[in-house]
PDB file of C-alpha atoms in Angstrom:
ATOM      1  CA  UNK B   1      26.606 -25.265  66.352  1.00  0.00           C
ATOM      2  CA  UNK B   2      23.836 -23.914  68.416  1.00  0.00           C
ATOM      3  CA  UNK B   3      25.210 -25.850  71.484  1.00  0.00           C
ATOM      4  CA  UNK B   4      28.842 -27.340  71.917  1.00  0.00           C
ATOM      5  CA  UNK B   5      29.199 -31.081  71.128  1.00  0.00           C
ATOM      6  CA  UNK B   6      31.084 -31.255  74.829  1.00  0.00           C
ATOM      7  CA  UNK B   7      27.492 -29.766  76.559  1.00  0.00           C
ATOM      8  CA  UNK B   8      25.457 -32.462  74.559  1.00  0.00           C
ATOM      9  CA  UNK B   9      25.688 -34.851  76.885  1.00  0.00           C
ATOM     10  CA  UNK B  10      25.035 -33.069  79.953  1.00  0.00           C
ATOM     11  CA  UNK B  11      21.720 -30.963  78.577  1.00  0.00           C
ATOM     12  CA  UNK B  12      21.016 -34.332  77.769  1.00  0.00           C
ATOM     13  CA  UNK B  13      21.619 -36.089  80.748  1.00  0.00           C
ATOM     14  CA  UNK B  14      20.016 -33.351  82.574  1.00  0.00           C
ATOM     15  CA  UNK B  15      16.380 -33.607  80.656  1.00  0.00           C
ATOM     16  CA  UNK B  16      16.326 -36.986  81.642  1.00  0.00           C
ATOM     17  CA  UNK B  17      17.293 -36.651  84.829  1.00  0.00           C
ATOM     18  CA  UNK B  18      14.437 -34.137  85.310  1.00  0.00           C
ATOM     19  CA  UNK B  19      12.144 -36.577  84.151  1.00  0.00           C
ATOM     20  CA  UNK B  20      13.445 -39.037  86.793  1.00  0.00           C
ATOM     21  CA  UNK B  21      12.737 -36.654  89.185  1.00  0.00           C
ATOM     22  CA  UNK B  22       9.229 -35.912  88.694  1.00  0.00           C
ATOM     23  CA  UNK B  23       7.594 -38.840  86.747  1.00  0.00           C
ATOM     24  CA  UNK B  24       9.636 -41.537  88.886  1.00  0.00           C
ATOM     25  CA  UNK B  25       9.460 -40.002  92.347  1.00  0.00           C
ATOM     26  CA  UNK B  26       5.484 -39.872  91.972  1.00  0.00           C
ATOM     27  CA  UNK B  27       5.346 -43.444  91.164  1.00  0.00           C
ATOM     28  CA  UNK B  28       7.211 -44.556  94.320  1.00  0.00           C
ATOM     29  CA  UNK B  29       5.180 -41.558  96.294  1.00  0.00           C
ATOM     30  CA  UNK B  30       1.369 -42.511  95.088  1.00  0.00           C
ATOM     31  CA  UNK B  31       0.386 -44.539  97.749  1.00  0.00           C
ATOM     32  CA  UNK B  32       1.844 -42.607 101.016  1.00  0.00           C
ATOM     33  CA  UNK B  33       0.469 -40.194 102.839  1.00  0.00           C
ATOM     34  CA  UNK B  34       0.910 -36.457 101.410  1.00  0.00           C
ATOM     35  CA  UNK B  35       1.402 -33.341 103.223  1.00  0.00           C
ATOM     36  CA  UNK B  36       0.183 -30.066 102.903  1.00  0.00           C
ATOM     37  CA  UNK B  37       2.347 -27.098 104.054  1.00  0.00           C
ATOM     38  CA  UNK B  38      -0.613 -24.238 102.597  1.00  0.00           C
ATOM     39  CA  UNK B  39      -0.544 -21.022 105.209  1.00  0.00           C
ATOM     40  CA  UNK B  40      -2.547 -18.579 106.022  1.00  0.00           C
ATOM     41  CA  UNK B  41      -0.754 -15.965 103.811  1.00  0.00           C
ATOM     42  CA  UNK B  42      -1.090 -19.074 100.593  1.00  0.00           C
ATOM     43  CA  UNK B  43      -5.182 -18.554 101.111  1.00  0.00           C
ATOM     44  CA  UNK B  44      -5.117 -14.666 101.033  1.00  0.00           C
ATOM     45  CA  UNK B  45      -3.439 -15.157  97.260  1.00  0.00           C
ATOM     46  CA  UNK B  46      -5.820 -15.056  94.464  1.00  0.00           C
ATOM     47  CA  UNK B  47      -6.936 -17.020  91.644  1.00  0.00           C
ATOM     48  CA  UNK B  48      -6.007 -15.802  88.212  1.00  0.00           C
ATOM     49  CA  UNK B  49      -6.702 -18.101  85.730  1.00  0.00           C
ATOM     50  CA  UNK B  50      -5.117 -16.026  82.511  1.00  0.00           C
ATOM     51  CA  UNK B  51      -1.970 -16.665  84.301  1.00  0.00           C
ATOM     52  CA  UNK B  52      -1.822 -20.236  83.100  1.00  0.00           C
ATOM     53  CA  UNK B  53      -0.133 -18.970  79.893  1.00  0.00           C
ATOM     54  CA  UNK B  54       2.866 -17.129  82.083  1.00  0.00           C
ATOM     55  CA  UNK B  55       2.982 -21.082  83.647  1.00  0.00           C
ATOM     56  CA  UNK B  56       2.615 -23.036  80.376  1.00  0.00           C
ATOM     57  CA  UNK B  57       4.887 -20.426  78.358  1.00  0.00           C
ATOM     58  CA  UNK B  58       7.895 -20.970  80.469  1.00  0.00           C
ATOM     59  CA  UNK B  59       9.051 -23.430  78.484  1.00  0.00           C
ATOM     60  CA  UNK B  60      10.156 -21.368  75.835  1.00  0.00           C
ATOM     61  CA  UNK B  61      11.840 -19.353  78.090  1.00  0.00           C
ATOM     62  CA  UNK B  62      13.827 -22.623  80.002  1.00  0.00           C
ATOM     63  CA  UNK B  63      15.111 -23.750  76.237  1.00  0.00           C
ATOM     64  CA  UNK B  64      16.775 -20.734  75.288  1.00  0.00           C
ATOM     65  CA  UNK B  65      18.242 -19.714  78.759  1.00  0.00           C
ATOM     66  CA  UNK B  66      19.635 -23.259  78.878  1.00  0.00           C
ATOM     67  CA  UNK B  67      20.977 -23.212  76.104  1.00  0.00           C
ATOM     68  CA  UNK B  68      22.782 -19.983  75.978  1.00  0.00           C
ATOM     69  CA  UNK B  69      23.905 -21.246  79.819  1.00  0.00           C
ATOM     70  CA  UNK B  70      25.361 -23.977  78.054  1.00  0.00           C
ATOM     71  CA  UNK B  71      27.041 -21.714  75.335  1.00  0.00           C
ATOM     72  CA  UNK B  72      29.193 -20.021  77.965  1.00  0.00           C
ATOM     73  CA  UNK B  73      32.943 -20.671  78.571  1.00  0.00           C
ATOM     74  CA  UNK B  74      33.537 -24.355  79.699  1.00  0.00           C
ATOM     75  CA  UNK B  75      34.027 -24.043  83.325  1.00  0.00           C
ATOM     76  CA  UNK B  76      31.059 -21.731  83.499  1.00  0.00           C
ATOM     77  CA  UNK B  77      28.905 -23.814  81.627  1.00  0.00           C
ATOM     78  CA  UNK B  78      29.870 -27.115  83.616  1.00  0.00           C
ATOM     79  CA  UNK B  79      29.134 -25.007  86.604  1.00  0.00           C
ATOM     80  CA  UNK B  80      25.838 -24.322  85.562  1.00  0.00           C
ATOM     81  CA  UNK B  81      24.431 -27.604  83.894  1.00  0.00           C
ATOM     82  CA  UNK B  82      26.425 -29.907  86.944  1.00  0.00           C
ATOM     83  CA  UNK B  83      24.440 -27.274  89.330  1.00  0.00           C
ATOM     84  CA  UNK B  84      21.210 -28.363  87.844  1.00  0.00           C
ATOM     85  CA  UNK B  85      21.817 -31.800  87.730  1.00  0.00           C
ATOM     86  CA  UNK B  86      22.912 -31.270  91.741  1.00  0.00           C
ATOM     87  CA  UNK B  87      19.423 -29.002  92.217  1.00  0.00           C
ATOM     88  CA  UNK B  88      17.562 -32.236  90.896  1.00  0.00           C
ATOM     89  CA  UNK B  89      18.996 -34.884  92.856  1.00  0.00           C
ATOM     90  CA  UNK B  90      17.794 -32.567  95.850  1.00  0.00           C
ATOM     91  CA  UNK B  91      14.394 -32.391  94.063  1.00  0.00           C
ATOM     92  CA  UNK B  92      14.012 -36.101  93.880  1.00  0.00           C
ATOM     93  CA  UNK B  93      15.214 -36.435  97.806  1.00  0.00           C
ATOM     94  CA  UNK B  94      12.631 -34.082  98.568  1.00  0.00           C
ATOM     95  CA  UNK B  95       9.855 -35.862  96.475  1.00  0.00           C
ATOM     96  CA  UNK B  96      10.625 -39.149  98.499  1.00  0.00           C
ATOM     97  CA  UNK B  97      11.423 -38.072 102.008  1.00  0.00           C
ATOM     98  CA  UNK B  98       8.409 -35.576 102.292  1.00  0.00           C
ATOM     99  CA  UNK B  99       5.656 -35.872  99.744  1.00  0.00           C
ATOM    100  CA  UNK B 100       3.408 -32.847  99.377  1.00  0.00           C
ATOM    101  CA  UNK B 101       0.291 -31.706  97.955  1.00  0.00           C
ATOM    102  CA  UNK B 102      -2.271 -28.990  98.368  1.00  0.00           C
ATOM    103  CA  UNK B 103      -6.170 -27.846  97.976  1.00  0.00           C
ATOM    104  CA  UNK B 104      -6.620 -26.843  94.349  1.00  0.00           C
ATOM    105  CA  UNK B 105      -9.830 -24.060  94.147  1.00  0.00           C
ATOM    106  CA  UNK B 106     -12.841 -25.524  92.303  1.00  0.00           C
ATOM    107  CA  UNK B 107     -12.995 -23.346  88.834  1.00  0.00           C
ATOM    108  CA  UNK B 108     -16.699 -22.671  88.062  1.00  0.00           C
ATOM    109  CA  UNK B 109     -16.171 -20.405  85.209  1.00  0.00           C
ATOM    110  CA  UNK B 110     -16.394 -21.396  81.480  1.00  0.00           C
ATOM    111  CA  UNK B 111     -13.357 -19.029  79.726  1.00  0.00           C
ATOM    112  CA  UNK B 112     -10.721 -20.170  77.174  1.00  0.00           C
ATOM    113  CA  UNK B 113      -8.093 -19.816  80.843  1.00  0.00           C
ATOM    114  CA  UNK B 114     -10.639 -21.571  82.682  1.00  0.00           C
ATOM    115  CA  UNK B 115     -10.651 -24.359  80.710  1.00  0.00           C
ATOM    116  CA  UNK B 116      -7.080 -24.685  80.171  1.00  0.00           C
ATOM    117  CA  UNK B 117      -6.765 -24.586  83.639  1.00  0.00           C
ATOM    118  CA  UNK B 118      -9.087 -27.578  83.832  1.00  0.00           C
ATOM    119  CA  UNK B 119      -6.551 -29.218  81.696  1.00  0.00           C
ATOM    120  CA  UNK B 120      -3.625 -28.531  83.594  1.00  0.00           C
ATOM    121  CA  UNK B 121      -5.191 -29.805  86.464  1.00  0.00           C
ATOM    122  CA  UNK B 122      -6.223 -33.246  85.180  1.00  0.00           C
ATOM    123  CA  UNK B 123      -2.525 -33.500  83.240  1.00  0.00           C
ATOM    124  CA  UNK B 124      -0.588 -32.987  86.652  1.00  0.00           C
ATOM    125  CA  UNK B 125      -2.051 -34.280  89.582  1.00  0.00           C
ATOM    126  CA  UNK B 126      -1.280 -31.893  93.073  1.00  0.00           C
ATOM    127  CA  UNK B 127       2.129 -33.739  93.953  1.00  0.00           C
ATOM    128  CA  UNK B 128       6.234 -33.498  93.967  1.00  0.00           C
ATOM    129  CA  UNK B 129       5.289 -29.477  95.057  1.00  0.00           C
ATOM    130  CA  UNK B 130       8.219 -28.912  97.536  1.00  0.00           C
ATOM    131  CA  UNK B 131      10.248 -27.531  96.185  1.00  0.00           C
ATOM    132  CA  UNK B 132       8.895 -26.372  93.039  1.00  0.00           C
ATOM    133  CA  UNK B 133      10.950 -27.202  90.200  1.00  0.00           C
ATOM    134  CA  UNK B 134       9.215 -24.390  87.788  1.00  0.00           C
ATOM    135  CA  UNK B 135      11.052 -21.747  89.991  1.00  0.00           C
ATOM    136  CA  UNK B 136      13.995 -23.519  90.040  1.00  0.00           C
ATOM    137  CA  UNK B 137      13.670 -23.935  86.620  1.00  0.00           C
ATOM    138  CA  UNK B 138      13.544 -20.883  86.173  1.00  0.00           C
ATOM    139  CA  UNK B 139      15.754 -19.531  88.982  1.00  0.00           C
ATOM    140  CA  UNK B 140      18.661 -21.272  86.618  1.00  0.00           C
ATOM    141  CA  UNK B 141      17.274 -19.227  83.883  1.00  0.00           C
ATOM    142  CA  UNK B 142      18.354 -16.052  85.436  1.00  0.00           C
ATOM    143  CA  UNK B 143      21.558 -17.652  86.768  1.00  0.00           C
ATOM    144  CA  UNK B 144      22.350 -18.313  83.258  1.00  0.00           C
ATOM    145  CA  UNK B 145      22.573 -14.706  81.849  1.00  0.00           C
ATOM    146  CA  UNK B 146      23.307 -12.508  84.813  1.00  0.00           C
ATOM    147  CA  UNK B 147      26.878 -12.162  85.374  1.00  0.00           C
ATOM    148  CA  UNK B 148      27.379 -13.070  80.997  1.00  0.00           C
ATOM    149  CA  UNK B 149      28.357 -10.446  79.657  1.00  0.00           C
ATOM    150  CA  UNK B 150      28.181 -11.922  76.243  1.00  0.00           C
ATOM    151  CA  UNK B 151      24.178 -11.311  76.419  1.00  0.00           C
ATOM    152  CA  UNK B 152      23.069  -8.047  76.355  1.00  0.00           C
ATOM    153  CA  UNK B 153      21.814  -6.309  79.503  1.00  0.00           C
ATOM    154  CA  UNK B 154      18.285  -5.788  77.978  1.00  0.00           C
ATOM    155  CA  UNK B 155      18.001  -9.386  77.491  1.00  0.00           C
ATOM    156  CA  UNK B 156      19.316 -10.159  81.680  1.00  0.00           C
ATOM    157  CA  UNK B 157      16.656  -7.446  82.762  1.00  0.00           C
ATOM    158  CA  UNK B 158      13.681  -9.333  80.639  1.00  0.00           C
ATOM    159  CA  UNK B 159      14.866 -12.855  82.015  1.00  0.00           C
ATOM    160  CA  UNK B 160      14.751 -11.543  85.649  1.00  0.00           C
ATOM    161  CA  UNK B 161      11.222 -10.228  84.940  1.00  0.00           C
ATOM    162  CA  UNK B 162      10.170 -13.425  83.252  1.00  0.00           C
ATOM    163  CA  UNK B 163      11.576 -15.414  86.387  1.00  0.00           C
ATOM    164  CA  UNK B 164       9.678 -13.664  88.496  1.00  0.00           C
ATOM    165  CA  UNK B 165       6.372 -13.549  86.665  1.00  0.00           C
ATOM    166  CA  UNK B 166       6.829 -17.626  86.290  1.00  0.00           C
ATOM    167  CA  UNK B 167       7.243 -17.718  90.113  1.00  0.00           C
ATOM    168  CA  UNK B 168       3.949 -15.196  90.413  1.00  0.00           C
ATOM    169  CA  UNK B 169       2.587 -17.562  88.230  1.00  0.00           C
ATOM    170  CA  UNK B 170       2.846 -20.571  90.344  1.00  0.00           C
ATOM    171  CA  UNK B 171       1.368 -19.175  93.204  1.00  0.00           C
ATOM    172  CA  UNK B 172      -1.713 -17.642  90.929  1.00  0.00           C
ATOM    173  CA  UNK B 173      -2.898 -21.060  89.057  1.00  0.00           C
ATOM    174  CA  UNK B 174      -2.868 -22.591  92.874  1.00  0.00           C
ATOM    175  CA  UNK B 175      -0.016 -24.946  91.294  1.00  0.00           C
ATOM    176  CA  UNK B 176       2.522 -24.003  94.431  1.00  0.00           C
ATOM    177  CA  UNK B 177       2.182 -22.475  97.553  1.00  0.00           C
ATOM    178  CA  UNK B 178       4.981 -19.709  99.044  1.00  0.00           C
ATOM    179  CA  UNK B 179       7.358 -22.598 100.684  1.00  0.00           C
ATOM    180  CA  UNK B 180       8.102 -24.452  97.130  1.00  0.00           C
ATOM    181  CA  UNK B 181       8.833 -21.410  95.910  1.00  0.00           C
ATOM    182  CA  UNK B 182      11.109 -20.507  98.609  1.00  0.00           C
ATOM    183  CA  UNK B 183      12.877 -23.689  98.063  1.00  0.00           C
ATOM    184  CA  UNK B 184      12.429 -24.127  94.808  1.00  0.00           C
ATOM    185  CA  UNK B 185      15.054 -20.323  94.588  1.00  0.00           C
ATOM    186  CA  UNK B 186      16.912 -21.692  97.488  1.00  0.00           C
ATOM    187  CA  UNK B 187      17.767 -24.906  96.246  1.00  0.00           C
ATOM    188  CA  UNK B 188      19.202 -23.505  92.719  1.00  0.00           C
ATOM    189  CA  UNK B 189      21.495 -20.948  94.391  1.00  0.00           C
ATOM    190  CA  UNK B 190      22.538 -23.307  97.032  1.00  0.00           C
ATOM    191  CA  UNK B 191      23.681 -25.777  94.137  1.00  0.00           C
ATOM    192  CA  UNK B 192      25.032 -22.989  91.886  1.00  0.00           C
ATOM    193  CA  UNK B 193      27.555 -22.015  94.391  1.00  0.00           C
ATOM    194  CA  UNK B 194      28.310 -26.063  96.176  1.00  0.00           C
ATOM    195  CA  UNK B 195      28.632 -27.085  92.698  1.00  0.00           C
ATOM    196  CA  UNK B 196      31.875 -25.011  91.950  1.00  0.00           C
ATOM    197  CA  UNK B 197      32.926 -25.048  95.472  1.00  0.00           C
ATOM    198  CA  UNK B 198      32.926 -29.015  96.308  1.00  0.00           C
ATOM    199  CA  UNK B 199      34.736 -29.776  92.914  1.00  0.00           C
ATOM    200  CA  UNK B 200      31.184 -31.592  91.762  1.00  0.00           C
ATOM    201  CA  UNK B 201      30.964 -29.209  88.262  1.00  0.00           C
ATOM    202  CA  UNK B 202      34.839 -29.937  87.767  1.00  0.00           C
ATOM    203  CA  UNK B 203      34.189 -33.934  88.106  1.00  0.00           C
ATOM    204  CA  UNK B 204      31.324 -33.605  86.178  1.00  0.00           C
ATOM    205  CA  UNK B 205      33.821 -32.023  83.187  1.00  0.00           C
ATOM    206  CA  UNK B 206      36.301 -34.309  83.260  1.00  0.00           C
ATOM    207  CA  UNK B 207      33.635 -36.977  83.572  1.00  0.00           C
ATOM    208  CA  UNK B 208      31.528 -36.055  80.121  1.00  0.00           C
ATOM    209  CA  UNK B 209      34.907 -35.390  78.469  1.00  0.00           C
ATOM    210  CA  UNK B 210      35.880 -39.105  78.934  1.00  0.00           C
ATOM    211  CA  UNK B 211      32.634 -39.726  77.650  1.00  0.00           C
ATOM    212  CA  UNK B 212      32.880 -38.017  74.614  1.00  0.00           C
ATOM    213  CA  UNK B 213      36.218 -39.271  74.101  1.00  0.00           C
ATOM    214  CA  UNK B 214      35.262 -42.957  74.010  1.00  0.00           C
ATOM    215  CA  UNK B 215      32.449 -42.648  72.238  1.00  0.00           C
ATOM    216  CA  UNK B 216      34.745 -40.773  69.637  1.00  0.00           C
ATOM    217  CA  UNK B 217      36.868 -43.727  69.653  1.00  0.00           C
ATOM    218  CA  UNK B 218      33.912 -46.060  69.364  1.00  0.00           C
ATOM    219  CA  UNK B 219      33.014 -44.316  66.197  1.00  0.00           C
ATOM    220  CA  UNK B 220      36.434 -44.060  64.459  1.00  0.00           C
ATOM    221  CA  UNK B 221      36.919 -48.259  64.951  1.00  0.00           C
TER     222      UNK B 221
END
């Protein structure tokens, strides 16, 4: 199977849980005041609009890391998915303590990135920025493959260049400014390492496996 039956669950759990996070916070969020964090060195960083498809194209990237994250030995697997569930509840504390937003540049041109940008920026209004959650995103991505030695080197080097181009990325479509990406890193390595340490990734284990065990039990009945 592509991923184990024991890290169904938990991806599964964890995609909703991201949704939580970002749909639900902005609900509760939409009427308060929003701050805006931009510096000076955030206005000295230009406007490319081609890379929208580095931005748009990281999902491709997010599947397969989390899934081969998820393929890894059990401990080191629970470490990782528990540490992104962890990362998120951050998120969402974030998104309700301090809503943020930010000045988005007014695109005048007429090209095929243009216009997509236009459409990224009516689909997802200027909100739940601090920290971003494309870097950490992708900041798992890269946590994922870099000390697993069952995936090649090649492939370790090419996610920590795709990380970094989607964090590049951010900052270029005017989607982020420098502090959520800051964060957005800093939360997911914070989490990597508390999640192993405070005994939250070992919980979460034993947790999903009593899960899956009454559920098999459901089924045989």
């Amino acid at each position: 199977m592509i991923i184990p039956k024991t890290m169904r669950l938990p991806l599964c759990l964890t995609l909703i849980f991201n949704a939580i996070t970002y749909n639900g916070s902005r609900l509760l969020t939409q009427n308060r005041i929003h701050y805006n964090f931009s510096s000076i060195l955030d206005e000295q960083i230009p406007f490319v609009p081609w890379t929208v498809s580095i931005y748009l194209g990281c999902y491709v990237f997010w599947a397969v890391n989390y899934v081969i994250g998820c393929r890894q030995e059990e401990e080191k697997a629970f470490q990782f998915i528990s540490a992104d569930l962890l990362a998120k509840m951050i998120c969402l504390l974030c998104f309700l303590t301090v809503p943020t937003t930010n000045i988005r540049p007014v695109i005048q041109g007429t090209s095929v990135w243009e216009e997509v940008m236009r459409v990224l920026y009516q689909m997802d209004a200027a909100d739940n920025l601090l920290p971003s959650i494309h870097c950490l995103t992708s900041s798992f991505c890269f946590i994922a493959v870099r000390k697993n030695e069952a995936v090649p080197v090649w492939y370790r080097i090419t996610s920590c260049f795709i990380a970094l181009s989607i964090y590049i990325s951010t900052l270029t479509t005017k989607q982020h400014i420098l502090i959520d990406v800051f964060f957005g890193i800093a939360i997911s390595e914070v989490s990597y390492l508390s999640a192993k340490k405070s005994g939250f990734s070992k919980w979460y284990m034993n947790f999903i496996r009593k899960a899956c065990k009454k559920k098999e039990k459901e089924k045989s009945i």
